């Protein structure tokens, strides 16, 4: 009886694993445009995909981020895409919104962990949103990647962790204030000089 029960449990477990794997589709890379946008070949043809929930934020690390992601997918032994049941199939740019697994590892996780992207464009309770927000909190805490940008803020995840570079905003505003004060002084000085010259010219004219 115990042996029969064990066989049944093993069968059920194996069945569940197969079912989970069936949600992914093996693809091959055609071209990599950026860290979040690529062209892949699927069983039904070539499609442009976009990594679901990813925002790399525009800044000085653009090339580094894109080079990293494209290098990873180009050197991968296997690539798999997976849809989220609660997400739209495509965005307004006709890109398929997917999770991308590189040799079994979710690329979204790698990008978030390195501070190369943040979680954004979340319109439902997506499968990996909580996990990615946890990884994002770690990247913020370590001040990695895009979290060094002066004006960066969390768009979706609200970790409550202070972004360590927020003081840069204050420095910038103080610098602008200083420039404005300097400009006012220069205008005042120039006005005094103009008035003085006008007075001198009037006196000379009167003397004639």
PDB file of N, CA, C and O in Angstrom, residues 51-55 84 98-101 105-115 117-122 126-140 147 154 156-159:
ATOM      1  N   UNK A  51      11.032  42.586 -22.326  1.00  0.00           N
ATOM      2  CA  UNK A  51      11.051  41.995 -20.991  1.00  0.00           C
ATOM      3  C   UNK A  51       9.974  42.634 -20.124  1.00  0.00           C
ATOM      4  O   UNK A  51       9.953  43.850 -19.929  1.00  0.00           O
ATOM      5  N   UNK A  52       9.103  41.821 -19.614  1.00  0.00           N
ATOM      6  CA  UNK A  52       7.980  42.275 -18.800  1.00  0.00           C
ATOM      7  C   UNK A  52       8.463  42.933 -17.507  1.00  0.00           C
ATOM      8  O   UNK A  52       9.376  42.448 -16.849  1.00  0.00           O
ATOM      9  N   UNK A  53       7.859  44.063 -17.181  1.00  0.00           N
ATOM     10  CA  UNK A  53       8.081  44.800 -15.923  1.00  0.00           C
ATOM     11  C   UNK A  53       9.435  45.493 -15.829  1.00  0.00           C
ATOM     12  O   UNK A  53       9.813  45.953 -14.757  1.00  0.00           O
ATOM     13  N   UNK A  54      10.189  45.595 -16.916  1.00  0.00           N
ATOM     14  CA  UNK A  54      11.533  46.158 -16.836  1.00  0.00           C
ATOM     15  C   UNK A  54      11.607  47.599 -17.337  1.00  0.00           C
ATOM     16  O   UNK A  54      11.032  47.956 -18.359  1.00  0.00           O
ATOM     17  N   UNK A  55      12.356  48.428 -16.593  1.00  0.00           N
ATOM     18  CA  UNK A  55      12.635  49.810 -16.978  1.00  0.00           C
ATOM     19  C   UNK A  55      14.101  50.069 -16.650  1.00  0.00           C
ATOM     20  O   UNK A  55      14.493  50.082 -15.485  1.00  0.00           O
ATOM     21  N   UNK A  84       2.943  35.962 -18.897  1.00  0.00           N
ATOM     22  CA  UNK A  84       2.258  36.051 -17.608  1.00  0.00           C
ATOM     23  C   UNK A  84       0.766  36.069 -17.894  1.00  0.00           C
ATOM     24  O   UNK A  84       0.286  36.869 -18.701  1.00  0.00           O
ATOM     25  N   UNK A  98       7.147  39.387 -22.180  1.00  0.00           N
ATOM     26  CA  UNK A  98       7.506  38.047 -21.705  1.00  0.00           C
ATOM     27  C   UNK A  98       8.542  38.086 -20.581  1.00  0.00           C
ATOM     28  O   UNK A  98       9.207  39.095 -20.353  1.00  0.00           O
ATOM     29  N   UNK A  99       8.640  36.942 -19.908  1.00  0.00           N
ATOM     30  CA  UNK A  99       9.784  36.667 -19.049  1.00  0.00           C
ATOM     31  C   UNK A  99      10.786  35.940 -19.937  1.00  0.00           C
ATOM     32  O   UNK A  99      10.411  35.093 -20.753  1.00  0.00           O
ATOM     33  N   UNK A 100      12.062  36.258 -19.788  1.00  0.00           N
ATOM     34  CA  UNK A 100      13.083  35.607 -20.600  1.00  0.00           C
ATOM     35  C   UNK A 100      14.043  34.841 -19.695  1.00  0.00           C
ATOM     36  O   UNK A 100      14.672  35.427 -18.803  1.00  0.00           O
ATOM     37  N   UNK A 101      14.127  33.537 -19.923  1.00  0.00           N
ATOM     38  CA  UNK A 101      15.008  32.678 -19.144  1.00  0.00           C
ATOM     39  C   UNK A 101      16.262  32.375 -19.952  1.00  0.00           C
ATOM     40  O   UNK A 101      16.188  31.904 -21.091  1.00  0.00           O
ATOM     41  N   UNK A 105      17.839  30.704 -15.983  1.00  0.00           N
ATOM     42  CA  UNK A 105      17.790  31.823 -15.034  1.00  0.00           C
ATOM     43  C   UNK A 105      17.015  32.987 -15.628  1.00  0.00           C
ATOM     44  O   UNK A 105      17.243  33.373 -16.777  1.00  0.00           O
ATOM     45  N   UNK A 106      16.113  33.547 -14.856  1.00  0.00           N
ATOM     46  CA  UNK A 106      15.297  34.663 -15.325  1.00  0.00           C
ATOM     47  C   UNK A 106      16.164  35.909 -15.511  1.00  0.00           C
ATOM     48  O   UNK A 106      16.792  36.398 -14.566  1.00  0.00           O
ATOM     49  N   UNK A 107      16.200  36.433 -16.739  1.00  0.00           N
ATOM     50  CA  UNK A 107      17.027  37.605 -17.030  1.00  0.00           C
ATOM     51  C   UNK A 107      16.570  38.818 -16.235  1.00  0.00           C
ATOM     52  O   UNK A 107      17.384  39.639 -15.805  1.00  0.00           O
ATOM     53  N   UNK A 108      15.270  38.944 -16.019  1.00  0.00           N
ATOM     54  CA  UNK A 108      14.761  40.062 -15.209  1.00  0.00           C
ATOM     55  C   UNK A 108      15.413  40.083 -13.823  1.00  0.00           C
ATOM     56  O   UNK A 108      15.763  41.141 -13.305  1.00  0.00           O
ATOM     57  N   UNK A 109      15.606  38.903 -13.234  1.00  0.00           N
ATOM     58  CA  UNK A 109      16.233  38.831 -11.916  1.00  0.00           C
ATOM     59  C   UNK A 109      17.670  39.326 -11.968  1.00  0.00           C
ATOM     60  O   UNK A 109      18.119  40.059 -11.082  1.00  0.00           O
ATOM     61  N   UNK A 110      18.400  38.919 -12.993  1.00  0.00           N
ATOM     62  CA  UNK A 110      19.802  39.327 -13.124  1.00  0.00           C
ATOM     63  C   UNK A 110      19.920  40.836 -13.271  1.00  0.00           C
ATOM     64  O   UNK A 110      20.777  41.478 -12.644  1.00  0.00           O
ATOM     65  N   UNK A 111      19.074  41.427 -14.100  1.00  0.00           N
ATOM     66  CA  UNK A 111      19.131  42.871 -14.329  1.00  0.00           C
ATOM     67  C   UNK A 111      18.793  43.657 -13.062  1.00  0.00           C
ATOM     68  O   UNK A 111      19.461  44.638 -12.724  1.00  0.00           O
ATOM     69  N   UNK A 112      17.753  43.217 -12.360  1.00  0.00           N
ATOM     70  CA  UNK A 112      17.348  43.907 -11.128  1.00  0.00           C
ATOM     71  C   UNK A 112      18.428  43.781 -10.056  1.00  0.00           C
ATOM     72  O   UNK A 112      18.758  44.748  -9.362  1.00  0.00           O
ATOM     73  N   UNK A 113      18.994  42.587  -9.911  1.00  0.00           N
ATOM     74  CA  UNK A 113      20.002  42.333  -8.872  1.00  0.00           C
ATOM     75  C   UNK A 113      21.230  43.212  -9.045  1.00  0.00           C
ATOM     76  O   UNK A 113      21.849  43.652  -8.067  1.00  0.00           O
ATOM     77  N   UNK A 114      21.606  43.477 -10.304  1.00  0.00           N
ATOM     78  CA  UNK A 114      22.788  44.290 -10.587  1.00  0.00           C
ATOM     79  C   UNK A 114      22.495  45.788 -10.584  1.00  0.00           C
ATOM     80  O   UNK A 114      23.390  46.603 -10.795  1.00  0.00           O
ATOM     81  N   UNK A 115      21.239  46.135 -10.380  1.00  0.00           N
ATOM     82  CA  UNK A 115      20.878  47.550 -10.432  1.00  0.00           C
ATOM     83  C   UNK A 115      20.832  48.065 -11.855  1.00  0.00           C
ATOM     84  O   UNK A 115      20.928  49.263 -12.103  1.00  0.00           O
ATOM     85  N   UNK A 117      18.237  47.672 -13.873  1.00  0.00           N
ATOM     86  CA  UNK A 117      16.848  47.971 -14.238  1.00  0.00           C
ATOM     87  C   UNK A 117      16.032  48.064 -12.962  1.00  0.00           C
ATOM     88  O   UNK A 117      16.494  47.682 -11.883  1.00  0.00           O
ATOM     89  N   UNK A 118      14.839  48.600 -13.106  1.00  0.00           N
ATOM     90  CA  UNK A 118      13.915  48.596 -11.980  1.00  0.00           C
ATOM     91  C   UNK A 118      12.559  48.087 -12.433  1.00  0.00           C
ATOM     92  O   UNK A 118      12.237  48.068 -13.628  1.00  0.00           O
ATOM     93  N   UNK A 119      11.753  47.669 -11.478  1.00  0.00           N
ATOM     94  CA  UNK A 119      10.428  47.144 -11.765  1.00  0.00           C
ATOM     95  C   UNK A 119       9.490  48.306 -12.101  1.00  0.00           C
ATOM     96  O   UNK A 119       9.395  49.274 -11.350  1.00  0.00           O
ATOM     97  N   UNK A 120       8.832  48.187 -13.260  1.00  0.00           N
ATOM     98  CA  UNK A 120       7.913  49.249 -13.686  1.00  0.00           C
ATOM     99  C   UNK A 120       6.905  48.665 -14.676  1.00  0.00           C
ATOM    100  O   UNK A 120       7.018  47.518 -15.076  1.00  0.00           O
ATOM    101  N   UNK A 121       5.915  49.453 -15.029  1.00  0.00           N
ATOM    102  CA  UNK A 121       4.877  49.035 -15.973  1.00  0.00           C
ATOM    103  C   UNK A 121       4.174  47.764 -15.484  1.00  0.00           C
ATOM    104  O   UNK A 121       3.996  46.807 -16.220  1.00  0.00           O
ATOM    105  N   UNK A 122       3.795  47.790 -14.226  1.00  0.00           N
ATOM    106  CA  UNK A 122       3.081  46.649 -13.625  1.00  0.00           C
ATOM    107  C   UNK A 122       1.618  47.040 -13.488  1.00  0.00           C
ATOM    108  O   UNK A 122       1.278  47.966 -12.759  1.00  0.00           O
ATOM    109  N   UNK A 126       1.439  40.445 -11.161  1.00  0.00           N
ATOM    110  CA  UNK A 126       2.221  39.567 -12.007  1.00  0.00           C
ATOM    111  C   UNK A 126       3.007  38.536 -11.190  1.00  0.00           C
ATOM    112  O   UNK A 126       3.325  38.748 -10.016  1.00  0.00           O
ATOM    113  N   UNK A 127       3.326  37.446 -11.852  1.00  0.00           N
ATOM    114  CA  UNK A 127       3.949  36.278 -11.224  1.00  0.00           C
ATOM    115  C   UNK A 127       5.199  36.604 -10.412  1.00  0.00           C
ATOM    116  O   UNK A 127       5.375  36.124  -9.295  1.00  0.00           O
ATOM    117  N   UNK A 128       6.101  37.398 -10.973  1.00  0.00           N
ATOM    118  CA  UNK A 128       7.398  37.629 -10.326  1.00  0.00           C
ATOM    119  C   UNK A 128       7.532  39.020  -9.703  1.00  0.00           C
ATOM    120  O   UNK A 128       8.630  39.428  -9.338  1.00  0.00           O
ATOM    121  N   UNK A 129       6.447  39.763  -9.578  1.00  0.00           N
ATOM    122  CA  UNK A 129       6.555  41.140  -9.089  1.00  0.00           C
ATOM    123  C   UNK A 129       7.107  41.224  -7.668  1.00  0.00           C
ATOM    124  O   UNK A 129       7.983  42.053  -7.375  1.00  0.00           O
ATOM    125  N   UNK A 130       6.640  40.376  -6.763  1.00  0.00           N
ATOM    126  CA  UNK A 130       7.119  40.427  -5.374  1.00  0.00           C
ATOM    127  C   UNK A 130       8.594  40.057  -5.279  1.00  0.00           C
ATOM    128  O   UNK A 130       9.376  40.714  -4.582  1.00  0.00           O
ATOM    129  N   UNK A 131       8.991  38.999  -5.991  1.00  0.00           N
ATOM    130  CA  UNK A 131      10.379  38.554  -5.970  1.00  0.00           C
ATOM    131  C   UNK A 131      11.302  39.630  -6.531  1.00  0.00           C
ATOM    132  O   UNK A 131      12.360  39.922  -5.953  1.00  0.00           O
ATOM    133  N   UNK A 132      10.907  40.248  -7.634  1.00  0.00           N
ATOM    134  CA  UNK A 132      11.734  41.286  -8.251  1.00  0.00           C
ATOM    135  C   UNK A 132      11.832  42.528  -7.368  1.00  0.00           C
ATOM    136  O   UNK A 132      12.881  43.173  -7.312  1.00  0.00           O
ATOM    137  N   UNK A 133      10.760  42.843  -6.660  1.00  0.00           N
ATOM    138  CA  UNK A 133      10.809  43.993  -5.748  1.00  0.00           C
ATOM    139  C   UNK A 133      11.766  43.725  -4.588  1.00  0.00           C
ATOM    140  O   UNK A 133      12.447  44.638  -4.105  1.00  0.00           O
ATOM    141  N   UNK A 134      11.840  42.480  -4.130  1.00  0.00           N
ATOM    142  CA  UNK A 134      12.796  42.119  -3.074  1.00  0.00           C
ATOM    143  C   UNK A 134      14.226  42.303  -3.564  1.00  0.00           C
ATOM    144  O   UNK A 134      15.087  42.842  -2.847  1.00  0.00           O
ATOM    145  N   UNK A 135      14.483  41.868  -4.789  1.00  0.00           N
ATOM    146  CA  UNK A 135      15.824  42.018  -5.363  1.00  0.00           C
ATOM    147  C   UNK A 135      16.154  43.492  -5.581  1.00  0.00           C
ATOM    148  O   UNK A 135      17.301  43.914  -5.392  1.00  0.00           O
ATOM    149  N   UNK A 136      15.159  44.259  -5.955  1.00  0.00           N
ATOM    150  CA  UNK A 136      15.366  45.692  -6.165  1.00  0.00           C
ATOM    151  C   UNK A 136      15.753  46.387  -4.869  1.00  0.00           C
ATOM    152  O   UNK A 136      16.623  47.257  -4.851  1.00  0.00           O
ATOM    153  N   UNK A 137      15.130  45.998  -3.784  1.00  0.00           N
ATOM    154  CA  UNK A 137      15.466  46.585  -2.480  1.00  0.00           C
ATOM    155  C   UNK A 137      16.936  46.352  -2.152  1.00  0.00           C
ATOM    156  O   UNK A 137      17.616  47.235  -1.620  1.00  0.00           O
ATOM    157  N   UNK A 138      17.439  45.165  -2.487  1.00  0.00           N
ATOM    158  CA  UNK A 138      18.847  44.861  -2.240  1.00  0.00           C
ATOM    159  C   UNK A 138      19.761  45.724  -3.078  1.00  0.00           C
ATOM    160  O   UNK A 138      20.805  46.200  -2.602  1.00  0.00           O
ATOM    161  N   UNK A 139      19.399  45.959  -4.340  1.00  0.00           N
ATOM    162  CA  UNK A 139      20.216  46.791  -5.228  1.00  0.00           C
ATOM    163  C   UNK A 139      20.236  48.241  -4.768  1.00  0.00           C
ATOM    164  O   UNK A 139      21.275  48.915  -4.825  1.00  0.00           O
ATOM    165  N   UNK A 140      19.087  48.728  -4.290  1.00  0.00           N
ATOM    166  CA  UNK A 140      19.020  50.105  -3.776  1.00  0.00           C
ATOM    167  C   UNK A 140      19.890  50.240  -2.534  1.00  0.00           C
ATOM    168  O   UNK A 140      20.632  51.212  -2.369  1.00  0.00           O
ATOM    169  N   UNK A 147      20.734  53.134  -9.567  1.00  0.00           N
ATOM    170  CA  UNK A 147      20.406  53.773  -8.287  1.00  0.00           C
ATOM    171  C   UNK A 147      21.455  54.794  -7.876  1.00  0.00           C
ATOM    172  O   UNK A 147      21.344  55.428  -6.821  1.00  0.00           O
ATOM    173  N   UNK A 154      11.845  55.085  -7.178  1.00  0.00           N
ATOM    174  CA  UNK A 154      11.143  53.825  -7.418  1.00  0.00           C
ATOM    175  C   UNK A 154       9.790  54.120  -8.060  1.00  0.00           C
ATOM    176  O   UNK A 154       9.005  54.895  -7.524  1.00  0.00           O
ATOM    177  N   UNK A 156       7.480  51.553  -9.136  1.00  0.00           N
ATOM    178  CA  UNK A 156       6.425  50.614  -8.722  1.00  0.00           C
ATOM    179  C   UNK A 156       6.665  50.096  -7.310  1.00  0.00           C
ATOM    180  O   UNK A 156       5.819  50.236  -6.437  1.00  0.00           O
ATOM    181  N   UNK A 157       7.802  49.473  -7.085  1.00  0.00           N
ATOM    182  CA  UNK A 157       8.110  48.933  -5.751  1.00  0.00           C
ATOM    183  C   UNK A 157       8.302  50.086  -4.774  1.00  0.00           C
ATOM    184  O   UNK A 157       8.970  51.063  -5.090  1.00  0.00           O
ATOM    185  N   UNK A 158       7.723  49.964  -3.629  1.00  0.00           N
ATOM    186  CA  UNK A 158       7.920  50.971  -2.588  1.00  0.00           C
ATOM    187  C   UNK A 158       8.610  50.295  -1.409  1.00  0.00           C
ATOM    188  O   UNK A 158       7.971  49.909  -0.433  1.00  0.00           O
ATOM    189  N   UNK A 159       9.910  50.134  -1.520  1.00  0.00           N
ATOM    190  CA  UNK A 159      10.667  49.395  -0.516  1.00  0.00           C
ATOM    191  C   UNK A 159      10.845  50.171   0.784  1.00  0.00           C
ATOM    192  O   UNK A 159      11.070  49.589   1.840  1.00  0.00           O
TER     193      UNK A 159
END
